[in-house]
Short mmCIF file of C-alpha atoms in Angstrom, two decimals:
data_model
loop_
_atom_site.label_atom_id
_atom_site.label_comp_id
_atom_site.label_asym_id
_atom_site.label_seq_id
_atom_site.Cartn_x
_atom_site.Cartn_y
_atom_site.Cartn_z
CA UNK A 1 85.99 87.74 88.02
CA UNK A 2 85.73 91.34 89.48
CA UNK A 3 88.91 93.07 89.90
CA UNK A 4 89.90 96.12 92.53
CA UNK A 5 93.17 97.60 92.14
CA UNK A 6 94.98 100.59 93.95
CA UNK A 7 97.70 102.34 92.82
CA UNK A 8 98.86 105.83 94.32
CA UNK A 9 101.25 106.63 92.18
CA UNK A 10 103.11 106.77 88.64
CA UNK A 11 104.97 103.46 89.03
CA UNK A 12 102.07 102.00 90.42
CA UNK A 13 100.00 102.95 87.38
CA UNK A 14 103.20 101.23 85.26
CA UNK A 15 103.24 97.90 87.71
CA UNK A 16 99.45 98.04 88.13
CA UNK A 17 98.81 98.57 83.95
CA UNK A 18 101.08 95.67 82.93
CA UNK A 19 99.26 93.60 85.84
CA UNK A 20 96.03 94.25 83.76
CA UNK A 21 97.31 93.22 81.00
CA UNK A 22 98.44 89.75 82.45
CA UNK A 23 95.00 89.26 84.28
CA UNK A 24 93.34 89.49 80.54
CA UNK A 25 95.44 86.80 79.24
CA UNK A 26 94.12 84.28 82.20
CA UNK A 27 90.77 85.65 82.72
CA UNK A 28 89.10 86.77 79.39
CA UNK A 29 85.81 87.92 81.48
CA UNK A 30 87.91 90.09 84.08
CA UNK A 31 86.42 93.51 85.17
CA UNK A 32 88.27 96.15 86.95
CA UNK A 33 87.53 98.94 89.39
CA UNK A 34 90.30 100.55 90.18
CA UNK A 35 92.51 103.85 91.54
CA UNK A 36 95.59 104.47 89.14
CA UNK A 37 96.26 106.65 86.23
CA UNK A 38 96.21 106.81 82.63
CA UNK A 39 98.17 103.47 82.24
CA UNK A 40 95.73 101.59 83.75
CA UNK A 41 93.02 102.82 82.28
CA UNK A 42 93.99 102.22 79.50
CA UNK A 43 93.77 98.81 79.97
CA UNK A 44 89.92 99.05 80.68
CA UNK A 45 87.52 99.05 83.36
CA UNK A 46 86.49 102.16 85.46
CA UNK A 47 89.16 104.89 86.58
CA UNK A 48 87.58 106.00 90.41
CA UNK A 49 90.41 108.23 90.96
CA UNK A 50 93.57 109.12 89.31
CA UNK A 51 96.97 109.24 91.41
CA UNK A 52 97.78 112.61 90.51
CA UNK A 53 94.80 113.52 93.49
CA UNK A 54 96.29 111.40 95.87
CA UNK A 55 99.92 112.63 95.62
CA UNK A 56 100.76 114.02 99.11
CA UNK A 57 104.83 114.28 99.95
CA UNK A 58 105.96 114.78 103.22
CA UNK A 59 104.68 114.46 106.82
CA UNK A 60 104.12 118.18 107.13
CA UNK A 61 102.03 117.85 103.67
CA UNK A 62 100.14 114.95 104.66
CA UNK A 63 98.83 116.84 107.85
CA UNK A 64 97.61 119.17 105.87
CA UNK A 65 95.38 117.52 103.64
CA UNK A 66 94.88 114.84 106.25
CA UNK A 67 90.77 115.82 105.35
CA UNK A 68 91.42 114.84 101.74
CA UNK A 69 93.20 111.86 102.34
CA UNK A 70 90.58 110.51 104.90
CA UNK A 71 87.80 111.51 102.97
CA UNK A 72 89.54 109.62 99.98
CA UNK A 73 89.85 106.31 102.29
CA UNK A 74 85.96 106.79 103.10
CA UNK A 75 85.02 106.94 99.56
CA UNK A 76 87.09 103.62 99.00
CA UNK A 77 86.06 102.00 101.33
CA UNK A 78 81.99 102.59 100.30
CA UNK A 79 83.23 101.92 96.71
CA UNK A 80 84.64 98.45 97.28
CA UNK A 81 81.49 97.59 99.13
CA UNK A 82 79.07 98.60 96.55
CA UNK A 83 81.15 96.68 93.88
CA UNK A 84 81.82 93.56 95.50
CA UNK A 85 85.06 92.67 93.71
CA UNK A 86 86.65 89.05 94.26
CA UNK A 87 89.67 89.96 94.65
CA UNK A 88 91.02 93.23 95.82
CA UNK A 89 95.15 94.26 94.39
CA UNK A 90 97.13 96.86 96.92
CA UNK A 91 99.88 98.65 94.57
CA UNK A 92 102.71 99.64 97.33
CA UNK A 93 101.49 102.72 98.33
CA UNK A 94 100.87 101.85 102.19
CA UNK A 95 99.89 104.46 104.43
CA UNK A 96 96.11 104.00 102.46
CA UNK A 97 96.52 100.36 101.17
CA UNK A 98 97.20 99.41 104.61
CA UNK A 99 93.60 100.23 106.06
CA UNK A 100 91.48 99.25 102.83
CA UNK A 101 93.38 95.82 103.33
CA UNK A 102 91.49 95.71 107.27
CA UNK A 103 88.10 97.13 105.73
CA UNK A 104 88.72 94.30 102.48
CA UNK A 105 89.00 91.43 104.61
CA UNK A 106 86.18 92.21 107.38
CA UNK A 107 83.92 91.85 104.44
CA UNK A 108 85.44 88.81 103.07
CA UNK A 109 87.09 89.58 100.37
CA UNK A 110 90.01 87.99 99.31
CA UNK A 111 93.33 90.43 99.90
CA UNK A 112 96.16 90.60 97.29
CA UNK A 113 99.76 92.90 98.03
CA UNK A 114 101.74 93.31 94.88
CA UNK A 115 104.65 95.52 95.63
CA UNK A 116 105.84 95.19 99.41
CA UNK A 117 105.50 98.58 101.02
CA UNK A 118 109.68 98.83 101.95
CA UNK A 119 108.88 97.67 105.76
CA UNK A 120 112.38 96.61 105.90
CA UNK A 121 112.93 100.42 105.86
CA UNK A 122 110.93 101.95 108.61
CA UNK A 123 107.26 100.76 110.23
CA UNK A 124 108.51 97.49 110.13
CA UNK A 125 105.60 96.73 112.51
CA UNK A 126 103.25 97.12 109.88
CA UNK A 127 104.13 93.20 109.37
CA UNK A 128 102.01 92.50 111.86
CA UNK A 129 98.98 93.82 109.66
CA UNK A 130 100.22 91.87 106.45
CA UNK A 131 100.14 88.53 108.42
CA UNK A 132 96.35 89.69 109.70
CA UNK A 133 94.39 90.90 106.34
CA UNK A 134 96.63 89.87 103.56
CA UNK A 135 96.36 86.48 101.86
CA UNK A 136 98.87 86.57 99.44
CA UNK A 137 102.06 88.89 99.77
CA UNK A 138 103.70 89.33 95.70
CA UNK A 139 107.52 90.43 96.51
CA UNK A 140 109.48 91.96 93.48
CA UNK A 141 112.87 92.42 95.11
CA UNK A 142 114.72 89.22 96.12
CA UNK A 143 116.01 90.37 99.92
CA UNK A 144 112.35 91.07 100.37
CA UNK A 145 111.38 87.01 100.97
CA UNK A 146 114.02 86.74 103.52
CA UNK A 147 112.80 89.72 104.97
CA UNK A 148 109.30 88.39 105.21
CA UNK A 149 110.39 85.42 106.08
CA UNK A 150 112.15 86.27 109.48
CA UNK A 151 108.77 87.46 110.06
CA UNK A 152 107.18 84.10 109.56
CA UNK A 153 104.69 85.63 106.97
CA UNK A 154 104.90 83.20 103.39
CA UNK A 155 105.43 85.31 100.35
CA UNK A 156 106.03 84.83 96.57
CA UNK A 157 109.25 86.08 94.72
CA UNK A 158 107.30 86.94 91.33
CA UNK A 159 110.71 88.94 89.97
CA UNK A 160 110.48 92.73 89.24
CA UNK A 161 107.89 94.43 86.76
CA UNK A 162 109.76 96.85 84.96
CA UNK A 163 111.89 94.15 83.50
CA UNK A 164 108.32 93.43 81.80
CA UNK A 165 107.84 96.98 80.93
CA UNK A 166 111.21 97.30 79.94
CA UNK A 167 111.36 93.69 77.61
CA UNK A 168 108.41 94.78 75.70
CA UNK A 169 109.54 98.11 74.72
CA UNK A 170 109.53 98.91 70.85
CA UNK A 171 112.83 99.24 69.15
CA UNK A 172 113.62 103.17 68.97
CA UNK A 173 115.05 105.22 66.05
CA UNK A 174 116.93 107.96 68.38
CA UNK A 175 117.14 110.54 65.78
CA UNK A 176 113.33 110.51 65.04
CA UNK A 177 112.78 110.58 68.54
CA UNK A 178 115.04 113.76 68.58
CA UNK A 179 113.33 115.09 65.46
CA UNK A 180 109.64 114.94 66.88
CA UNK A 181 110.95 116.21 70.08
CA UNK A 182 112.85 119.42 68.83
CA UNK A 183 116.07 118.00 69.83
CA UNK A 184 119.62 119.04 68.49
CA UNK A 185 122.28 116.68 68.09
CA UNK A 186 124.08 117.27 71.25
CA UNK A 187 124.52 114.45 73.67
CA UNK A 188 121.86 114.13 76.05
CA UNK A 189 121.78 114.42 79.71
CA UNK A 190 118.48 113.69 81.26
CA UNK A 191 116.63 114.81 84.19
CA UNK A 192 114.35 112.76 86.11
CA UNK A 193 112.94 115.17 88.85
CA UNK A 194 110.11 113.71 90.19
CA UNK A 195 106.68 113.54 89.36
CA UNK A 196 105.33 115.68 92.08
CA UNK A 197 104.52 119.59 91.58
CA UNK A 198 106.67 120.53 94.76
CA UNK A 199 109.39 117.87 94.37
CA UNK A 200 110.10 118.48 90.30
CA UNK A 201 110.62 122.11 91.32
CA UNK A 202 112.55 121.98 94.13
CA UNK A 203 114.84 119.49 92.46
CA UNK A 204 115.14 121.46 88.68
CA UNK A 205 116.61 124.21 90.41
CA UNK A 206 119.64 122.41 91.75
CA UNK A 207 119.79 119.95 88.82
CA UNK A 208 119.31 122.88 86.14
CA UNK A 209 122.14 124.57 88.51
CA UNK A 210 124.91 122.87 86.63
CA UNK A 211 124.50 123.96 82.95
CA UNK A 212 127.11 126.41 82.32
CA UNK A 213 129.33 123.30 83.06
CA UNK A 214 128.65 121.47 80.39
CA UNK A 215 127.36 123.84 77.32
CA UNK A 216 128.50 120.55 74.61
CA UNK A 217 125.07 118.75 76.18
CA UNK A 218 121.51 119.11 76.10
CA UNK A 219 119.47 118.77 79.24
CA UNK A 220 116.17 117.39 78.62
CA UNK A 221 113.63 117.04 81.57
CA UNK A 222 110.95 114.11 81.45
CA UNK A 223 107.72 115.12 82.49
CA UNK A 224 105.44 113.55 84.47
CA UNK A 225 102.33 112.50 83.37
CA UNK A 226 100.81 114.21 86.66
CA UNK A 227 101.76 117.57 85.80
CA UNK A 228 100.98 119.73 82.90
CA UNK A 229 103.29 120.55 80.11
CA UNK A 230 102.59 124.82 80.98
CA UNK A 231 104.14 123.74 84.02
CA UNK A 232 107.45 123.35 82.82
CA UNK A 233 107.37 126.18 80.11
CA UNK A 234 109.50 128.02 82.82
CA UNK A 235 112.40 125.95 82.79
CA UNK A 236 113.59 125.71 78.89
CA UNK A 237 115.65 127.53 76.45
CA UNK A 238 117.97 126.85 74.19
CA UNK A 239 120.10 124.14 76.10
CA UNK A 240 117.17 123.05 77.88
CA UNK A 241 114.46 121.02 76.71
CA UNK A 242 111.33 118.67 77.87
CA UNK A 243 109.26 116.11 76.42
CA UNK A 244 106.07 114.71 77.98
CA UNK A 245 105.11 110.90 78.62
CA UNK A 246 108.41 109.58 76.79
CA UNK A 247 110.77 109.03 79.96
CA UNK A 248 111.54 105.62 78.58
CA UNK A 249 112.50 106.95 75.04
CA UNK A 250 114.28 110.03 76.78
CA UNK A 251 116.95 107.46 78.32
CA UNK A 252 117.39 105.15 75.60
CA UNK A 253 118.46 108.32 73.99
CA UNK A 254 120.75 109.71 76.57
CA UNK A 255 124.62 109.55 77.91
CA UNK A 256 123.81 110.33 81.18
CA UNK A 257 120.95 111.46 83.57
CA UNK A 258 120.37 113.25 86.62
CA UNK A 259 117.62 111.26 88.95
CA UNK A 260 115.37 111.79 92.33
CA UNK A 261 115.49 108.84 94.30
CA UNK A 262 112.65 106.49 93.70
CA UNK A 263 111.76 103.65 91.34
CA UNK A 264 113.48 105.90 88.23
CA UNK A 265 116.63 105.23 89.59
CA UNK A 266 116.12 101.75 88.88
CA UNK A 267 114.44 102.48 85.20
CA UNK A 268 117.10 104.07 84.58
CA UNK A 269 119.58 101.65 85.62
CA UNK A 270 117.85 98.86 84.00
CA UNK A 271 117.58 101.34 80.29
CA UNK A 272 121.01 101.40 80.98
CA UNK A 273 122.05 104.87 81.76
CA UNK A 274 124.64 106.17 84.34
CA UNK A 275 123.37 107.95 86.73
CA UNK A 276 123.46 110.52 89.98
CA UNK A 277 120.88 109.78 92.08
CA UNK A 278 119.55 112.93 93.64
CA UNK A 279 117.79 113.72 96.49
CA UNK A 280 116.09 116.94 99.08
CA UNK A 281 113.29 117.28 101.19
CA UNK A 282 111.75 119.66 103.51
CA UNK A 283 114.47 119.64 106.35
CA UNK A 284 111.49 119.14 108.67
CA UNK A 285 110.48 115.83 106.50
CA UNK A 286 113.58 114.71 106.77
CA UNK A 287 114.59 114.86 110.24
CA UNK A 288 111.73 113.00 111.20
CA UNK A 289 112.27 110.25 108.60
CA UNK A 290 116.11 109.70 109.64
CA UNK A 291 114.62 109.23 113.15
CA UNK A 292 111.85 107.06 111.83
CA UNK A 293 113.85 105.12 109.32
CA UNK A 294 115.75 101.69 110.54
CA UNK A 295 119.31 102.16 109.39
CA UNK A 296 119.85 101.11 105.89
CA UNK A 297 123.44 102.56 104.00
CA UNK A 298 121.35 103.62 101.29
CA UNK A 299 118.01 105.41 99.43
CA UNK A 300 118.65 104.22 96.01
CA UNK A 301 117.09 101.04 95.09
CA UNK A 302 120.23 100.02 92.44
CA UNK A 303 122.35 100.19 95.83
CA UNK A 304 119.98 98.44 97.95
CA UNK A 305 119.56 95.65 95.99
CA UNK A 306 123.39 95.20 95.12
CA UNK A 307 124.32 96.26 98.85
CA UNK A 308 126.99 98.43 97.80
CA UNK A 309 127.33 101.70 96.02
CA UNK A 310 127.35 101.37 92.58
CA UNK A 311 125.58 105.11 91.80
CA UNK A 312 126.18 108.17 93.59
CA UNK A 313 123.74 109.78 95.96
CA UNK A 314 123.75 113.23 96.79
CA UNK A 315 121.17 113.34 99.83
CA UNK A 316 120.18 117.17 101.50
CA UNK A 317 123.15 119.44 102.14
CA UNK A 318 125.06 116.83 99.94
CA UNK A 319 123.31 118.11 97.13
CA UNK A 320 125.40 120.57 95.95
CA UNK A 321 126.23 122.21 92.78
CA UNK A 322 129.73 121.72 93.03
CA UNK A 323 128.82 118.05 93.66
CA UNK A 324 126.79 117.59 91.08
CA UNK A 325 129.15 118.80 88.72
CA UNK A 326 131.89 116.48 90.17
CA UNK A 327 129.41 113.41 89.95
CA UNK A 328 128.19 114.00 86.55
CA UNK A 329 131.90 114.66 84.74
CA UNK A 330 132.51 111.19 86.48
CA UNK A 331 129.51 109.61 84.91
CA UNK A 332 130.37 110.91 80.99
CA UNK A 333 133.01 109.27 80.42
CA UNK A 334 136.21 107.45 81.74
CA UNK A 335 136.40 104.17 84.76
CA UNK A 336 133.72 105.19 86.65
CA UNK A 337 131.29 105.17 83.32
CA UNK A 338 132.77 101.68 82.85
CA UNK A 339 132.06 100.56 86.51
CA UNK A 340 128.79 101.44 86.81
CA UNK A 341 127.55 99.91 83.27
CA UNK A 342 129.37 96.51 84.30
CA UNK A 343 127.67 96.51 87.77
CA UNK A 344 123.92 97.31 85.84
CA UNK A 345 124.53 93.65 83.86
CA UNK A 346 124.82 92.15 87.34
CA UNK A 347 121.76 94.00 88.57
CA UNK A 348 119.66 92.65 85.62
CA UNK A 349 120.70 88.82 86.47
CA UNK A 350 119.43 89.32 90.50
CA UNK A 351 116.37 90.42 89.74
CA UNK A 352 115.57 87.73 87.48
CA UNK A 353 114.25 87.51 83.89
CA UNK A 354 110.61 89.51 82.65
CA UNK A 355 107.61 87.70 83.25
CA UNK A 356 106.67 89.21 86.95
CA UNK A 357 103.12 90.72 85.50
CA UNK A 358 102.39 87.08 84.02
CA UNK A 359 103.79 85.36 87.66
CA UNK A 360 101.65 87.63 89.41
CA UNK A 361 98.23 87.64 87.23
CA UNK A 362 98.68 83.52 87.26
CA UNK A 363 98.45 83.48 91.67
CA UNK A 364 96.02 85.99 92.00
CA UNK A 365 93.97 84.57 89.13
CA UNK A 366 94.24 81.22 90.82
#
């Protein structure tokens, strides 16, 4: 069968790569088309556009490349029609999966969404247009089928990806890892800071902010496949480091780590790791989202899915160096290290064993 997938982002590449993967198992003769990055194409099939040029953050960025992004929905939506795909696979990402998914079904085909956009956040009428042009909804987090369910839309609990991604990870010999990587023998603390150009420096300079604080540690940012390594050139020295495309190695490796909200903070939980969860946008951005945004207690998907807090978030003014420093002494060592690594082995059990890429690939496959 012919494949079309969409990702718009790096976890999407991840969930979307894995996915892939599965498909090939059940369907030796699948083709893909697809938009993603260099996970999924490495996987096979034919790349149409990589993530990193659909990467807008914000409402005031997103007006200003509105163009781009509607010239980028156009081009889908002629590119789906000249290939004809069987099946068509939204990746989260909503604001663009959301119309393809209309276009997709007025021709017929057949309208997959693995990865629920987080409706039970904000634009929770966007249900509305899941029940219309979406066949089958794929749910990774378990509150999500009740959520769906109020709405009297059927879904499938298929259990979270990056358990997959996480289960079929190599073993890892830390001190080669620190040898190819120019590491000392310090502890590590890492720093997850997004993968976007704006976000990863607006976030390094407060995270960076609380070196002097802890000179027995090495801070090592993980960079984003998105970005080039130049890029961060400006941000090491001697206590500071960076490695490319090893985020996954970089935790397994580390005491502690410093993360943006987003699907990292759950990596990282899941590697392991205690962390602060960090986050600050444009106070324009965010103004509008708190007014936009149903009221949830929390950003971080570790708290959301044990509904309390079991990792601190620093959120805009919050964010503080002082803070940060408080949060991340907790985090070393002592109860609150304890806590938190007790409360990640309950995490693991709710979301269910690996096997969510198989789940998936064996419904839509079907």
């Amino acid at each position: 069968m012919k494949y079309y997938l969409i990702a718009g982002e790096a976890s999407g590449d991840l969930h979307g790569s894995n996915l892939m993967k599965s498909i090939k198992k059940k369907d030796t003769d699948a083709e893909f088309r697809f938009w993603g990055g260099n996970l999924m194409e490495a996987q096979g099939g034919t790349l149409v556009k990589h993530y990193r040029d659909l990467a807008f953050m914000g409402f005031a960025e997103v007006i200003q490349n509105l163009g781009t992004i509607l010239g980028n929905i156009k081009l889908c939506k002629k590119d789906i029609q000249d290939y004809k795909p069987d099946v068509l696979v939204l990746i989260d990402y909503p604001g663009f999966n959301l119309r393809i998914a209309k276009f997709a079904k007025s021709l017929g085909i057949r309208v997959v969404y693995y990865i629920s956009p987080q409706l039970w956040a904000w634009k929770e009428g966007r249900v509305e247009i899941i029940k219309k042009y979406v066949d089958d909804m794929l749910v990774i987090l378990p509150f999500e089928k009740d959520f769906y369910k109020k709405h009297q839309v059927d879904t499938h609990f298929v259990g979270h990806p990056l358990l997959d991604a996480i289960h079929n990870l190599p073993d890892l010999d830390t001190q080669k890892f620190r040898t190819e990587n120019n590491l000392t023998d310090k502890e590590i603390i890492a720093l997850l800071p997004g993968s976007r150009k704006q976000e990863v420096e607006k976030m390094l300079e407060i995270m960076l902010s609380v070196r002097p604080f802890f000179p027995d540690y090495q801070f090592v940012i993980a960079g984003a496949p998105s970005l080039e390594k130049e890029f961060y050139e400006q941000y090491v020295d001697d206590q500071v480091h960076f490695v490319s495309n090893k985020t996954y190695d970089l935790l397994r490796s580390s005491k502690a780590a410093l993360v943006t909200s987003g699907t990292a903070t759950l990596e990282t939980a899941l590697l392991n790791v205690p962390e602060v969860v960090c986050y600050r946008g444009s106070q324009i951005s965010y103004e509008i989202a708190k007014r936009l945004v149903k009221h949830i207690k929390y950003i971080c998907l570790v708290n959301l899915i044990m509904d309390k807090e079991v990792v601190k978030e620093l959120i805009q003014k919050e964010l503080t160096t002082d803070n940060l420093k408080k949060e991340l002494s907790l985090i070393l060592s002592g109860s609150d290290r304890e806590r938190i690594l007790d409360e990640y082995y309950i995490l693991r059990e709710r979301l269910g064993g690996a096997g969510a890429s198989d789940e998936a690939a064996n419904i839509i496959v079907e």
